[in-house]
């Protein structure tokens, strides 16, 4: 390689993970390789929370909703007596932590939070949140905590003819507001959970109802096929909700959160994925050992 | 213009329709024009049946289903006593013509026709149909009856930085089988009606249930936004089911079927669109006057 061409994946250490990724991409794009993937089938899909950006101490979108519920309770104090507004106002972490007991209230609250808004109004509300919200530990805007090595991988794949899509279990329209700025990916590259939209008198409106199922677990390969007409060639995730997407791909990559100095160390919610990784030969990426750098230099 | 550069839209006559299309595309792509559309928002959406390919004497996909129902009745003769299999076997046109009275049976039959198949199995069945089915009047393969002027328009728009998508009221996966061959559009460019897919043990399966609503009427702008994150800049349709998509676009084009010599002449199902065209300043394209050629030369 010429010294004038920058080396690929500069924010990865030179270990086995980086070498395997480069070998896989080379094989998939080499017409003489048995692993060659024709360009139309080069679909690469990335989970978002915990795979492309930091999901601790809470999902970024949860922080948005918390903020919104507090705002709604301030506008209409009668809401303080009902959940999830009550817990949001009181900062009741225990209530939110018990997700399974409160899933109906949480989904109802998430649906109601932006129901009736047009897409442009929703975009403006989300942009305003990102302008103001800082990470409690790192003190930088929440959406600046992207994983530089993973964003480099997105660009490497795009440069090699892959169509890169994000499949977020969270809100599709939420991620679309910042996807171009932080990943260089157009709005259409984002697949995710979303409300049903309604068309009335020339305008679209968000409703409180979920459309087409949560983009998590089996919903991911379903939505990827709906969107592209193919199963992914390359898929990256970090949690149990990514298992089916990784299974459906030719090559699977699992980000392992094992760096409590530079980020967080946790396996909760990823136990099954980590145990399936060995059986299915997914590449487990250690944030501690394989990432030379975690976040962008200016954060 | 240099004589070496081929003139755009060669299969259109030189009339007002072609001139208006070229002026609109020029304005949308000229940064100094007040009508300029930045590239990320250059979404162009085309209906399929009657806008890009011939929909008479019946929708192409209806001919596929008729064929499939006859085949299912032959495999299981008990089906001959139930609809829509009975009407398919008996060639009962009157039964099929009364769509509103029989919509439940028709939707059930359409759902059941390919339920349980994997996407690859469905693709193979559709490809086999296209290999064998000829148009009753023109005697050529059904999918060869694309409108050459409209396909030229698709390519013109793509060359000017538009993302072109097809929004078919019929089956998304059905059109995807031939979209690359006949339009040069990848599978992902097709939006349409589709069954819910199920992911089981590493494989996707088609079910008999519709997913996300029919891609017709208000479903079109909804699905276009879901897919792209934008409303269309340019939209082309031919029937009442395209009204909401045309309303939502900056520029709307309506194909008028007024050529019973080279194709068909009919307004049924397009009456409302035709009457709204004047109010909303949609360009009504006369197949008779504005198309120098209708079908590809080899058909």
PDB file of C-alpha atoms in Angstrom, chain A residues 18-170:
ATOM      1  CA  UNK A  18      -9.509  -5.213  12.581  1.00  0.00           C
ATOM      2  CA  UNK A  19      -7.649  -7.806  10.520  1.00  0.00           C
ATOM      3  CA  UNK A  20     -10.734 -10.014  10.300  1.00  0.00           C
ATOM      4  CA  UNK A  21     -12.977  -7.120   9.262  1.00  0.00           C
ATOM      5  CA  UNK A  22     -10.581  -6.095   6.500  1.00  0.00           C
ATOM      6  CA  UNK A  23     -10.261  -9.697   5.308  1.00  0.00           C
ATOM      7  CA  UNK A  24     -14.060 -10.135   5.235  1.00  0.00           C
ATOM      8  CA  UNK A  25     -14.589  -6.896   3.298  1.00  0.00           C
ATOM      9  CA  UNK A  26     -11.826  -7.831   0.863  1.00  0.00           C
ATOM     10  CA  UNK A  27     -13.339 -11.268   0.288  1.00  0.00           C
ATOM     11  CA  UNK A  28     -16.886  -9.918  -0.182  1.00  0.00           C
ATOM     12  CA  UNK A  29     -15.684  -7.425  -2.794  1.00  0.00           C
ATOM     13  CA  UNK A  30     -13.229  -9.668  -4.675  1.00  0.00           C
ATOM     14  CA  UNK A  31     -14.910 -11.301  -7.682  1.00  0.00           C
ATOM     15  CA  UNK A  32     -12.423 -14.181  -7.556  1.00  0.00           C
ATOM     16  CA  UNK A  33     -13.232 -14.997  -3.922  1.00  0.00           C
ATOM     17  CA  UNK A  34     -15.778 -17.725  -3.024  1.00  0.00           C
ATOM     18  CA  UNK A  35     -17.182 -15.196  -0.522  1.00  0.00           C
ATOM     19  CA  UNK A  36     -17.790 -12.541  -3.203  1.00  0.00           C
ATOM     20  CA  UNK A  37     -21.059 -10.628  -2.835  1.00  0.00           C
ATOM     21  CA  UNK A  38     -22.383  -8.884  -5.931  1.00  0.00           C
ATOM     22  CA  UNK A  39     -22.878  -5.169  -5.376  1.00  0.00           C
ATOM     23  CA  UNK A  40     -26.677  -5.245  -5.358  1.00  0.00           C
ATOM     24  CA  UNK A  41     -26.562  -7.621  -2.368  1.00  0.00           C
ATOM     25  CA  UNK A  42     -23.978  -5.668  -0.391  1.00  0.00           C
ATOM     26  CA  UNK A  43     -26.348  -4.597   2.377  1.00  0.00           C
ATOM     27  CA  UNK A  44     -24.680  -3.676   5.681  1.00  0.00           C
ATOM     28  CA  UNK A  45     -26.900  -3.030   8.692  1.00  0.00           C
ATOM     29  CA  UNK A  46     -25.936  -1.452  12.000  1.00  0.00           C
ATOM     30  CA  UNK A  47     -27.884  -1.303  15.206  1.00  0.00           C
ATOM     31  CA  UNK A  48     -27.664   2.210  16.712  1.00  0.00           C
ATOM     32  CA  UNK A  49     -27.842   2.263  20.554  1.00  0.00           C
ATOM     33  CA  UNK A  50     -24.675   0.673  21.929  1.00  0.00           C
ATOM     34  CA  UNK A  51     -23.371  -0.179  18.441  1.00  0.00           C
ATOM     35  CA  UNK A  52     -22.879   3.260  16.900  1.00  0.00           C
ATOM     36  CA  UNK A  53     -23.442   5.532  19.866  1.00  0.00           C
ATOM     37  CA  UNK A  54     -23.389   5.381  23.655  1.00  0.00           C
ATOM     38  CA  UNK A  55     -26.543   3.945  25.276  1.00  0.00           C
ATOM     39  CA  UNK A  56     -25.583   4.529  28.921  1.00  0.00           C
ATOM     40  CA  UNK A  57     -26.643   5.591  31.489  1.00  0.00           C
ATOM     41  CA  UNK A  58     -29.895   5.397  29.445  1.00  0.00           C
ATOM     42  CA  UNK A  59     -30.994   5.248  25.818  1.00  0.00           C
ATOM     43  CA  UNK A  60     -30.710   8.716  24.311  1.00  0.00           C
ATOM     44  CA  UNK A  61     -34.317   8.553  23.186  1.00  0.00           C
ATOM     45  CA  UNK A  62     -35.424   7.716  26.697  1.00  0.00           C
ATOM     46  CA  UNK A  63     -33.768  10.944  27.845  1.00  0.00           C
ATOM     47  CA  UNK A  64     -35.742  12.793  25.186  1.00  0.00           C
ATOM     48  CA  UNK A  65     -38.995  11.216  26.378  1.00  0.00           C
ATOM     49  CA  UNK A  66     -38.243  11.932  30.024  1.00  0.00           C
ATOM     50  CA  UNK A  67     -37.684  15.550  29.103  1.00  0.00           C
ATOM     51  CA  UNK A  68     -40.882  15.625  27.064  1.00  0.00           C
ATOM     52  CA  UNK A  69     -42.999  14.002  29.805  1.00  0.00           C
ATOM     53  CA  UNK A  70     -41.747  16.554  32.319  1.00  0.00           C
ATOM     54  CA  UNK A  71     -42.659  19.309  29.889  1.00  0.00           C
ATOM     55  CA  UNK A  72     -46.139  17.824  29.302  1.00  0.00           C
ATOM     56  CA  UNK A  73     -46.722  17.553  33.074  1.00  0.00           C
ATOM     57  CA  UNK A  74     -45.714  21.193  33.488  1.00  0.00           C
ATOM     58  CA  UNK A  75     -48.159  22.233  30.768  1.00  0.00           C
ATOM     59  CA  UNK A  76     -50.980  20.138  32.257  1.00  0.00           C
ATOM     60  CA  UNK A  77     -50.434  19.522  35.994  1.00  0.00           C
ATOM     61  CA  UNK A  78     -53.268  16.960  36.095  1.00  0.00           C
ATOM     62  CA  UNK A  79     -50.854  14.649  34.302  1.00  0.00           C
ATOM     63  CA  UNK A  80     -48.701  14.455  37.424  1.00  0.00           C
ATOM     64  CA  UNK A  81     -51.085  11.898  38.849  1.00  0.00           C
ATOM     65  CA  UNK A  82     -50.681   9.445  35.974  1.00  0.00           C
ATOM     66  CA  UNK A  83     -47.726   7.438  34.711  1.00  0.00           C
ATOM     67  CA  UNK A  84     -45.239   7.828  33.183  1.00  0.00           C
ATOM     68  CA  UNK A  85     -45.559  11.589  33.840  1.00  0.00           C
ATOM     69  CA  UNK A  86     -45.559  11.121  37.604  1.00  0.00           C
ATOM     70  CA  UNK A  87     -42.315   9.134  37.583  1.00  0.00           C
ATOM     71  CA  UNK A  88     -40.752  11.617  35.152  1.00  0.00           C
ATOM     72  CA  UNK A  89     -41.565  14.598  37.393  1.00  0.00           C
ATOM     73  CA  UNK A  90     -40.463  12.823  40.577  1.00  0.00           C
ATOM     74  CA  UNK A  91     -37.304  11.386  39.008  1.00  0.00           C
ATOM     75  CA  UNK A  92     -38.497   7.933  40.099  1.00  0.00           C
ATOM     76  CA  UNK A  93     -35.730   5.726  38.717  1.00  0.00           C
ATOM     77  CA  UNK A  94     -37.084   2.586  40.325  1.00  0.00           C
ATOM     78  CA  UNK A  95     -40.381   2.959  38.468  1.00  0.00           C
ATOM     79  CA  UNK A  96     -38.622   3.299  35.108  1.00  0.00           C
ATOM     80  CA  UNK A  97     -36.219   0.470  35.921  1.00  0.00           C
ATOM     81  CA  UNK A  98     -39.117  -1.965  36.279  1.00  0.00           C
ATOM     82  CA  UNK A  99     -39.833  -1.873  32.551  1.00  0.00           C
ATOM     83  CA  UNK A 100     -41.741  -5.145  32.346  1.00  0.00           C
ATOM     84  CA  UNK A 101     -44.263  -4.110  35.003  1.00  0.00           C
ATOM     85  CA  UNK A 102     -44.845  -0.748  33.309  1.00  0.00           C
ATOM     86  CA  UNK A 103     -44.540  -1.497  29.630  1.00  0.00           C
ATOM     87  CA  UNK A 104     -48.141  -0.503  28.838  1.00  0.00           C
ATOM     88  CA  UNK A 105     -47.765   2.918  30.477  1.00  0.00           C
ATOM     89  CA  UNK A 106     -44.380   3.432  28.843  1.00  0.00           C
ATOM     90  CA  UNK A 107     -45.608   2.604  25.352  1.00  0.00           C
ATOM     91  CA  UNK A 108     -48.697   4.749  25.848  1.00  0.00           C
ATOM     92  CA  UNK A 109     -46.535   7.630  27.049  1.00  0.00           C
ATOM     93  CA  UNK A 110     -44.101   7.229  24.160  1.00  0.00           C
ATOM     94  CA  UNK A 111     -46.986   7.217  21.684  1.00  0.00           C
ATOM     95  CA  UNK A 112     -48.694  10.235  23.230  1.00  0.00           C
ATOM     96  CA  UNK A 113     -45.507  12.291  23.523  1.00  0.00           C
ATOM     97  CA  UNK A 114     -45.511  13.466  19.898  1.00  0.00           C
ATOM     98  CA  UNK A 115     -48.912  12.346  18.566  1.00  0.00           C
ATOM     99  CA  UNK A 116     -50.602  14.932  16.353  1.00  0.00           C
ATOM    100  CA  UNK A 117     -47.366  16.618  15.264  1.00  0.00           C
ATOM    101  CA  UNK A 118     -46.347  16.885  11.633  1.00  0.00           C
ATOM    102  CA  UNK A 119     -42.987  15.352  10.733  1.00  0.00           C
ATOM    103  CA  UNK A 120     -41.436  18.841  10.490  1.00  0.00           C
ATOM    104  CA  UNK A 121     -42.704  19.770  13.946  1.00  0.00           C
ATOM    105  CA  UNK A 122     -41.328  16.529  15.347  1.00  0.00           C
ATOM    106  CA  UNK A 123     -37.954  17.134  13.691  1.00  0.00           C
ATOM    107  CA  UNK A 124     -37.786  20.606  15.223  1.00  0.00           C
ATOM    108  CA  UNK A 125     -38.586  19.271  18.726  1.00  0.00           C
ATOM    109  CA  UNK A 126     -35.884  16.605  18.439  1.00  0.00           C
ATOM    110  CA  UNK A 127     -33.321  19.060  17.072  1.00  0.00           C
ATOM    111  CA  UNK A 128     -34.055  21.370  19.996  1.00  0.00           C
ATOM    112  CA  UNK A 129     -33.491  18.499  22.440  1.00  0.00           C
ATOM    113  CA  UNK A 130     -30.138  17.620  20.852  1.00  0.00           C
ATOM    114  CA  UNK A 131     -29.107  21.262  21.012  1.00  0.00           C
ATOM    115  CA  UNK A 132     -29.640  21.335  24.770  1.00  0.00           C
ATOM    116  CA  UNK A 133     -29.000  17.841  26.170  1.00  0.00           C
ATOM    117  CA  UNK A 134     -25.569  16.960  27.490  1.00  0.00           C
ATOM    118  CA  UNK A 135     -24.329  13.608  28.681  1.00  0.00           C
ATOM    119  CA  UNK A 136     -24.319  13.429  32.510  1.00  0.00           C
ATOM    120  CA  UNK A 137     -20.839  11.894  32.720  1.00  0.00           C
ATOM    121  CA  UNK A 138     -19.008  13.154  29.644  1.00  0.00           C
ATOM    122  CA  UNK A 139     -20.569  16.617  29.551  1.00  0.00           C
ATOM    123  CA  UNK A 140     -20.885  16.771  25.769  1.00  0.00           C
ATOM    124  CA  UNK A 141     -23.962  16.725  23.519  1.00  0.00           C
ATOM    125  CA  UNK A 142     -25.535  13.271  23.626  1.00  0.00           C
ATOM    126  CA  UNK A 143     -25.305  12.715  19.884  1.00  0.00           C
ATOM    127  CA  UNK A 144     -21.597  13.463  19.856  1.00  0.00           C
ATOM    128  CA  UNK A 145     -20.881  10.220  21.712  1.00  0.00           C
ATOM    129  CA  UNK A 146     -20.639   8.125  18.559  1.00  0.00           C
ATOM    130  CA  UNK A 147     -18.032   5.373  18.378  1.00  0.00           C
ATOM    131  CA  UNK A 148     -15.370   6.652  16.008  1.00  0.00           C
ATOM    132  CA  UNK A 149     -14.126   3.151  15.043  1.00  0.00           C
ATOM    133  CA  UNK A 150     -17.654   2.063  14.101  1.00  0.00           C
ATOM    134  CA  UNK A 151     -18.318   5.222  12.088  1.00  0.00           C
ATOM    135  CA  UNK A 152     -15.039   4.539  10.250  1.00  0.00           C
ATOM    136  CA  UNK A 153     -16.383   1.063   9.493  1.00  0.00           C
ATOM    137  CA  UNK A 154     -19.597   2.577   8.079  1.00  0.00           C
ATOM    138  CA  UNK A 155     -17.519   4.721   5.719  1.00  0.00           C
ATOM    139  CA  UNK A 156     -15.183   1.859   4.794  1.00  0.00           C
ATOM    140  CA  UNK A 157     -18.181  -0.284   3.792  1.00  0.00           C
ATOM    141  CA  UNK A 158     -19.813   2.530   1.804  1.00  0.00           C
ATOM    142  CA  UNK A 159     -16.535   3.056  -0.032  1.00  0.00           C
ATOM    143  CA  UNK A 160     -16.532  -0.624  -0.980  1.00  0.00           C
ATOM    144  CA  UNK A 161     -19.993  -0.558  -2.544  1.00  0.00           C
ATOM    145  CA  UNK A 162     -22.100  -1.504   0.468  1.00  0.00           C
ATOM    146  CA  UNK A 163     -25.421   0.162   1.135  1.00  0.00           C
ATOM    147  CA  UNK A 164     -25.266   0.949   4.854  1.00  0.00           C
ATOM    148  CA  UNK A 165     -28.502   1.078   6.831  1.00  0.00           C
ATOM    149  CA  UNK A 166     -29.153   1.715  10.505  1.00  0.00           C
ATOM    150  CA  UNK A 167     -31.770  -0.495  12.175  1.00  0.00           C
ATOM    151  CA  UNK A 168     -32.625   1.099  15.465  1.00  0.00           C
ATOM    152  CA  UNK A 169     -34.982  -0.420  18.010  1.00  0.00           C
ATOM    153  CA  UNK A 170     -35.715   3.180  18.930  1.00  0.00           C
TER     154      UNK A 170
END
